[in-house]
Amino acid sequence: QVQLVESGGGSVQPGGTLTLSCTTSTFSTSLEYMAWFRQAPGDEREGVAAISPGGTNTYYADSVKGRFTISRDNAKNTLRLRMVSLKPEDTAMYYCAASLRGIEPLIPTYDYWGQGTQVTVSS
């Protein structure tokens, strides 16, 4: 079974930068789509960014496009999300997800999920 573990969350000031990481027990470029989702208290879980197995295609929510960058290092079994120009609205629990099949990239229908890492953006 694929196991995902997120790290890198924390508290930053508006305009700050954070990089989240997700390590997985296995990274298959042909079988695993990867994505980041987030959920703030009282809100629905939303797709933030997703990446195809080979890293060729990336997808972003409009709210983060231009500020967040998703990438994957398959050799290191690592997914990353670099977040710059962070806003208070970005505050949420961020989850790493993986799918063994082709799916809608920003829809939470993934097969595996991490436990989440908290990102807090405030003054």
mmCIF file with all atom_site columns, C-alpha atoms in Angstrom:
data_model
loop_
_atom_site.group_PDB
_atom_site.id
_atom_site.type_symbol
_atom_site.label_atom_id
_atom_site.label_alt_id
_atom_site.label_comp_id
_atom_site.label_asym_id
_atom_site.label_entity_id
_atom_site.label_seq_id
_atom_site.pdbx_PDB_ins_code
_atom_site.Cartn_x
_atom_site.Cartn_y
_atom_site.Cartn_z
_atom_site.occupancy
_atom_site.B_iso_or_equiv
_atom_site.pdbx_formal_charge
_atom_site.auth_seq_id
_atom_site.auth_comp_id
_atom_site.auth_asym_id
_atom_site.auth_atom_id
_atom_site.pdbx_PDB_model_num
ATOM 1   C CA . GLN A 1 1   ? 0.000   0.000  0.000   1.00 0.00 ? 1   GLN A CA 1
ATOM 2   C CA . VAL A 1 2   ? 1.180   3.510  -0.773  1.00 0.00 ? 2   VAL A CA 1
ATOM 3   C CA . GLN A 1 3   ? 1.931   5.535  2.341   1.00 0.00 ? 3   GLN A CA 1
ATOM 4   C CA . LEU A 1 4   ? 2.239   9.309  2.250   1.00 0.00 ? 4   LEU A CA 1
ATOM 5   C CA . VAL A 1 5   ? 3.795   11.580 4.840   1.00 0.00 ? 5   VAL A CA 1
ATOM 6   C CA . GLU A 1 6   ? 3.684   15.364 4.625   1.00 0.00 ? 6   GLU A CA 1
ATOM 7   C CA . SER A 1 7   ? 6.127   17.772 6.195   1.00 0.00 ? 7   SER A CA 1
ATOM 8   C CA . GLY A 1 8   ? 7.197   21.388 5.956   1.00 0.00 ? 8   GLY A CA 1
ATOM 9   C CA . GLY A 1 9   ? 4.147   23.117 7.307   1.00 0.00 ? 9   GLY A CA 1
ATOM 10  C CA . GLY A 1 10  ? 4.425   25.948 9.747   1.00 0.00 ? 10  GLY A CA 1
ATOM 11  C CA . SER A 1 11  ? 3.518   29.506 10.547  1.00 0.00 ? 11  SER A CA 1
ATOM 12  C CA . VAL A 1 12  ? 4.631   32.387 8.361   1.00 0.00 ? 12  VAL A CA 1
ATOM 13  C CA . GLN A 1 13  ? 3.788   36.020 7.819   1.00 0.00 ? 13  GLN A CA 1
ATOM 14  C CA . PRO A 1 14  ? 1.839   37.193 4.788   1.00 0.00 ? 14  PRO A CA 1
ATOM 15  C CA . GLY A 1 15  ? 4.113   37.344 1.792   1.00 0.00 ? 15  GLY A CA 1
ATOM 16  C CA . GLY A 1 16  ? 6.265   34.590 3.162   1.00 0.00 ? 16  GLY A CA 1
ATOM 17  C CA . THR A 1 17  ? 7.386   31.352 1.621   1.00 0.00 ? 17  THR A CA 1
ATOM 18  C CA . LEU A 1 18  ? 6.959   27.726 2.591   1.00 0.00 ? 18  LEU A CA 1
ATOM 19  C CA . THR A 1 19  ? 7.822   24.502 0.868   1.00 0.00 ? 19  THR A CA 1
ATOM 20  C CA . LEU A 1 20  ? 5.846   21.399 1.671   1.00 0.00 ? 20  LEU A CA 1
ATOM 21  C CA . SER A 1 21  ? 7.163   17.937 1.072   1.00 0.00 ? 21  SER A CA 1
ATOM 22  C CA . CYS A 1 22  ? 5.460   14.608 0.760   1.00 0.00 ? 22  CYS A CA 1
ATOM 23  C CA . THR A 1 23  ? 7.361   11.376 0.866   1.00 0.00 ? 23  THR A CA 1
ATOM 24  C CA . THR A 1 24  ? 5.832   8.200  -0.417  1.00 0.00 ? 24  THR A CA 1
ATOM 25  C CA . SER A 1 25  ? 6.640   4.550  -0.075  1.00 0.00 ? 25  SER A CA 1
ATOM 26  C CA . THR A 1 26  ? 6.774   4.254  -3.839  1.00 0.00 ? 26  THR A CA 1
ATOM 27  C CA . PHE A 1 27  ? 6.875   6.615  -6.776  1.00 0.00 ? 27  PHE A CA 1
ATOM 28  C CA . SER A 1 28  ? 5.697   5.264  -10.090 1.00 0.00 ? 28  SER A CA 1
ATOM 29  C CA . THR A 1 29  ? 5.687   7.695  -12.960 1.00 0.00 ? 29  THR A CA 1
ATOM 30  C CA . SER A 1 30  ? 3.290   5.533  -14.902 1.00 0.00 ? 30  SER A CA 1
ATOM 31  C CA . LEU A 1 31  ? 0.837   4.745  -12.139 1.00 0.00 ? 31  LEU A CA 1
ATOM 32  C CA . GLU A 1 32  ? 0.685   7.650  -9.726  1.00 0.00 ? 32  GLU A CA 1
ATOM 33  C CA . TYR A 1 33  ? -0.811  11.046 -10.098 1.00 0.00 ? 33  TYR A CA 1
ATOM 34  C CA . MET A 1 34  ? 0.048   13.252 -7.146  1.00 0.00 ? 34  MET A CA 1
ATOM 35  C CA . ALA A 1 35  ? -1.665  16.281 -5.729  1.00 0.00 ? 35  ALA A CA 1
ATOM 36  C CA . TRP A 1 36  ? -1.965  18.696 -2.870  1.00 0.00 ? 36  TRP A CA 1
ATOM 37  C CA . PHE A 1 37  ? -5.293  19.485 -1.305  1.00 0.00 ? 37  PHE A CA 1
ATOM 38  C CA . ARG A 1 38  ? -6.129  21.795 1.533   1.00 0.00 ? 38  ARG A CA 1
ATOM 39  C CA . GLN A 1 39  ? -8.929  22.213 3.976   1.00 0.00 ? 39  GLN A CA 1
ATOM 40  C CA . ALA A 1 40  ? -9.572  25.102 6.306   1.00 0.00 ? 40  ALA A CA 1
ATOM 41  C CA . PRO A 1 41  ? -11.898 24.792 9.301   1.00 0.00 ? 41  PRO A CA 1
ATOM 42  C CA . GLY A 1 42  ? -15.476 24.925 8.118   1.00 0.00 ? 42  GLY A CA 1
ATOM 43  C CA . ASP A 1 43  ? -14.529 24.688 4.459   1.00 0.00 ? 43  ASP A CA 1
ATOM 44  C CA . GLU A 1 44  ? -14.615 21.934 1.899   1.00 0.00 ? 44  GLU A CA 1
ATOM 45  C CA . ARG A 1 45  ? -11.446 20.208 0.888   1.00 0.00 ? 45  ARG A CA 1
ATOM 46  C CA . GLU A 1 46  ? -10.133 21.828 -2.250  1.00 0.00 ? 46  GLU A CA 1
ATOM 47  C CA . GLY A 1 47  ? -7.572  20.865 -4.808  1.00 0.00 ? 47  GLY A CA 1
ATOM 48  C CA . VAL A 1 48  ? -4.536  23.113 -4.795  1.00 0.00 ? 48  VAL A CA 1
ATOM 49  C CA . ALA A 1 49  ? -2.142  21.595 -7.287  1.00 0.00 ? 49  ALA A CA 1
ATOM 50  C CA . ALA A 1 50  ? -1.657  18.315 -9.091  1.00 0.00 ? 50  ALA A CA 1
ATOM 51  C CA . ILE A 1 51  ? 0.987   16.726 -11.240 1.00 0.00 ? 51  ILE A CA 1
ATOM 52  C CA . SER A 1 52  ? 1.005   13.875 -13.721 1.00 0.00 ? 52  SER A CA 1
ATOM 53  C CA . PRO A 1 53  ? 3.113   10.742 -13.158 1.00 0.00 ? 53  PRO A CA 1
ATOM 54  C CA . GLY A 1 54  ? 6.008   11.953 -15.264 1.00 0.00 ? 54  GLY A CA 1
ATOM 55  C CA . GLY A 1 55  ? 5.774   15.524 -14.077 1.00 0.00 ? 55  GLY A CA 1
ATOM 56  C CA . THR A 1 56  ? 4.943   16.812 -17.516 1.00 0.00 ? 56  THR A CA 1
ATOM 57  C CA . ASN A 1 57  ? 1.539   18.202 -16.692 1.00 0.00 ? 57  ASN A CA 1
ATOM 58  C CA . THR A 1 58  ? 0.655   20.364 -13.740 1.00 0.00 ? 58  THR A CA 1
ATOM 59  C CA . TYR A 1 59  ? -2.641  21.776 -12.603 1.00 0.00 ? 59  TYR A CA 1
ATOM 60  C CA . TYR A 1 60  ? -3.403  24.598 -10.222 1.00 0.00 ? 60  TYR A CA 1
ATOM 61  C CA . ALA A 1 61  ? -6.367  26.122 -8.559  1.00 0.00 ? 61  ALA A CA 1
ATOM 62  C CA . ASP A 1 62  ? -6.968  29.640 -9.777  1.00 0.00 ? 62  ASP A CA 1
ATOM 63  C CA . SER A 1 63  ? -6.436  30.966 -6.284  1.00 0.00 ? 63  SER A CA 1
ATOM 64  C CA . VAL A 1 64  ? -2.827  29.774 -6.181  1.00 0.00 ? 64  VAL A CA 1
ATOM 65  C CA . LYS A 1 65  ? -1.767  29.942 -9.804  1.00 0.00 ? 65  LYS A CA 1
ATOM 66  C CA . GLY A 1 66  ? 1.389   31.968 -10.161 1.00 0.00 ? 66  GLY A CA 1
ATOM 67  C CA . ARG A 1 67  ? 2.245   31.609 -6.484  1.00 0.00 ? 67  ARG A CA 1
ATOM 68  C CA . PHE A 1 68  ? 2.468   27.865 -5.918  1.00 0.00 ? 68  PHE A CA 1
ATOM 69  C CA . THR A 1 69  ? 4.609   25.389 -7.792  1.00 0.00 ? 69  THR A CA 1
ATOM 70  C CA . ILE A 1 70  ? 4.173   21.651 -7.607  1.00 0.00 ? 70  ILE A CA 1
ATOM 71  C CA . SER A 1 71  ? 7.002   19.327 -8.508  1.00 0.00 ? 71  SER A CA 1
ATOM 72  C CA . ARG A 1 72  ? 8.033   15.746 -8.019  1.00 0.00 ? 72  ARG A CA 1
ATOM 73  C CA . ASP A 1 73  ? 11.309  13.952 -7.721  1.00 0.00 ? 73  ASP A CA 1
ATOM 74  C CA . ASN A 1 74  ? 10.514  10.381 -8.566  1.00 0.00 ? 74  ASN A CA 1
ATOM 75  C CA . ALA A 1 75  ? 14.018  9.169  -7.793  1.00 0.00 ? 75  ALA A CA 1
ATOM 76  C CA . LYS A 1 76  ? 13.601  10.405 -4.225  1.00 0.00 ? 76  LYS A CA 1
ATOM 77  C CA . ASN A 1 77  ? 9.923   9.494  -3.950  1.00 0.00 ? 77  ASN A CA 1
ATOM 78  C CA . THR A 1 78  ? 9.155   13.073 -3.037  1.00 0.00 ? 78  THR A CA 1
ATOM 79  C CA . LEU A 1 79  ? 6.424   15.505 -3.948  1.00 0.00 ? 79  LEU A CA 1
ATOM 80  C CA . ARG A 1 80  ? 6.888   19.182 -3.217  1.00 0.00 ? 80  ARG A CA 1
ATOM 81  C CA . LEU A 1 81  ? 4.777   22.282 -3.143  1.00 0.00 ? 81  LEU A CA 1
ATOM 82  C CA . ARG A 1 82  ? 6.609   25.563 -3.129  1.00 0.00 ? 82  ARG A CA 1
ATOM 83  C CA . MET A 1 83  ? 4.391   28.366 -1.923  1.00 0.00 ? 83  MET A CA 1
ATOM 84  C CA . VAL A 1 84  ? 5.405   31.983 -2.281  1.00 0.00 ? 84  VAL A CA 1
ATOM 85  C CA . SER A 1 85  ? 3.575   35.225 -1.573  1.00 0.00 ? 85  SER A CA 1
ATOM 86  C CA . LEU A 1 86  ? 1.490   33.436 0.992   1.00 0.00 ? 86  LEU A CA 1
ATOM 87  C CA . LYS A 1 87  ? -1.768  34.997 2.046   1.00 0.00 ? 87  LYS A CA 1
ATOM 88  C CA . PRO A 1 88  ? -3.882  34.520 5.158   1.00 0.00 ? 88  PRO A CA 1
ATOM 89  C CA . GLU A 1 89  ? -6.426  32.820 2.905   1.00 0.00 ? 89  GLU A CA 1
ATOM 90  C CA . ASP A 1 90  ? -3.885  30.062 2.311   1.00 0.00 ? 90  ASP A CA 1
ATOM 91  C CA . THR A 1 91  ? -4.158  28.994 5.926   1.00 0.00 ? 91  THR A CA 1
ATOM 92  C CA . ALA A 1 92  ? -5.317  25.388 5.996   1.00 0.00 ? 92  ALA A CA 1
ATOM 93  C CA . MET A 1 93  ? -4.350  21.823 6.586   1.00 0.00 ? 93  MET A CA 1
ATOM 94  C CA . TYR A 1 94  ? -2.547  20.633 3.494   1.00 0.00 ? 94  TYR A CA 1
ATOM 95  C CA . TYR A 1 95  ? -2.817  17.043 2.366   1.00 0.00 ? 95  TYR A CA 1
ATOM 96  C CA . CYS A 1 96  ? -0.760  15.044 -0.038  1.00 0.00 ? 96  CYS A CA 1
ATOM 97  C CA . ALA A 1 97  ? -2.633  12.604 -2.234  1.00 0.00 ? 97  ALA A CA 1
ATOM 98  C CA . ALA A 1 98  ? -1.780  9.944  -4.774  1.00 0.00 ? 98  ALA A CA 1
ATOM 99  C CA . SER A 1 99  ? -3.750  8.053  -7.368  1.00 0.00 ? 99  SER A CA 1
ATOM 100 C CA . LEU A 1 100 ? -2.872  4.957  -9.336  1.00 0.00 ? 100 LEU A CA 1
ATOM 101 C CA . ARG A 1 101 ? -5.091  5.947  -12.195 1.00 0.00 ? 101 ARG A CA 1
ATOM 102 C CA . GLY A 1 102 ? -5.968  8.898  -14.299 1.00 0.00 ? 102 GLY A CA 1
ATOM 103 C CA . ILE A 1 103 ? -8.405  11.157 -12.518 1.00 0.00 ? 103 ILE A CA 1
ATOM 104 C CA . GLU A 1 104 ? -9.551  14.736 -12.509 1.00 0.00 ? 104 GLU A CA 1
ATOM 105 C CA . PRO A 1 105 ? -6.452  16.319 -11.014 1.00 0.00 ? 105 PRO A CA 1
ATOM 106 C CA . LEU A 1 106 ? -8.043  18.705 -8.537  1.00 0.00 ? 106 LEU A CA 1
ATOM 107 C CA . ILE A 1 107 ? -10.954 16.568 -7.448  1.00 0.00 ? 107 ILE A CA 1
ATOM 108 C CA . PRO A 1 108 ? -10.541 14.666 -4.153  1.00 0.00 ? 108 PRO A CA 1
ATOM 109 C CA . THR A 1 109 ? -11.011 11.186 -5.557  1.00 0.00 ? 109 THR A CA 1
ATOM 110 C CA . TYR A 1 110 ? -7.468  10.031 -4.935  1.00 0.00 ? 110 TYR A CA 1
ATOM 111 C CA . ASP A 1 111 ? -6.622  6.582  -3.652  1.00 0.00 ? 111 ASP A CA 1
ATOM 112 C CA . TYR A 1 112 ? -4.158  7.488  -0.920  1.00 0.00 ? 112 TYR A CA 1
ATOM 113 C CA . TRP A 1 113 ? -3.871  10.372 1.494   1.00 0.00 ? 113 TRP A CA 1
ATOM 114 C CA . GLY A 1 114 ? -1.359  11.665 3.959   1.00 0.00 ? 114 GLY A CA 1
ATOM 115 C CA . GLN A 1 115 ? -2.164  12.840 7.455   1.00 0.00 ? 115 GLN A CA 1
ATOM 116 C CA . GLY A 1 116 ? -1.801  16.515 6.623   1.00 0.00 ? 116 GLY A CA 1
ATOM 117 C CA . THR A 1 117 ? 0.502   19.348 7.586   1.00 0.00 ? 117 THR A CA 1
ATOM 118 C CA . GLN A 1 118 ? -0.711  22.671 8.913   1.00 0.00 ? 118 GLN A CA 1
ATOM 119 C CA . VAL A 1 119 ? 0.052   25.931 7.158   1.00 0.00 ? 119 VAL A CA 1
ATOM 120 C CA . THR A 1 120 ? -0.778  29.132 8.980   1.00 0.00 ? 120 THR A CA 1
ATOM 121 C CA . VAL A 1 121 ? -0.312  32.557 7.434   1.00 0.00 ? 121 VAL A CA 1
ATOM 122 C CA . SER A 1 122 ? -0.861  35.466 9.775   1.00 0.00 ? 122 SER A CA 1
ATOM 123 C CA . SER A 1 123 ? 0.666   38.653 11.072  1.00 0.00 ? 123 SER A CA 1
#
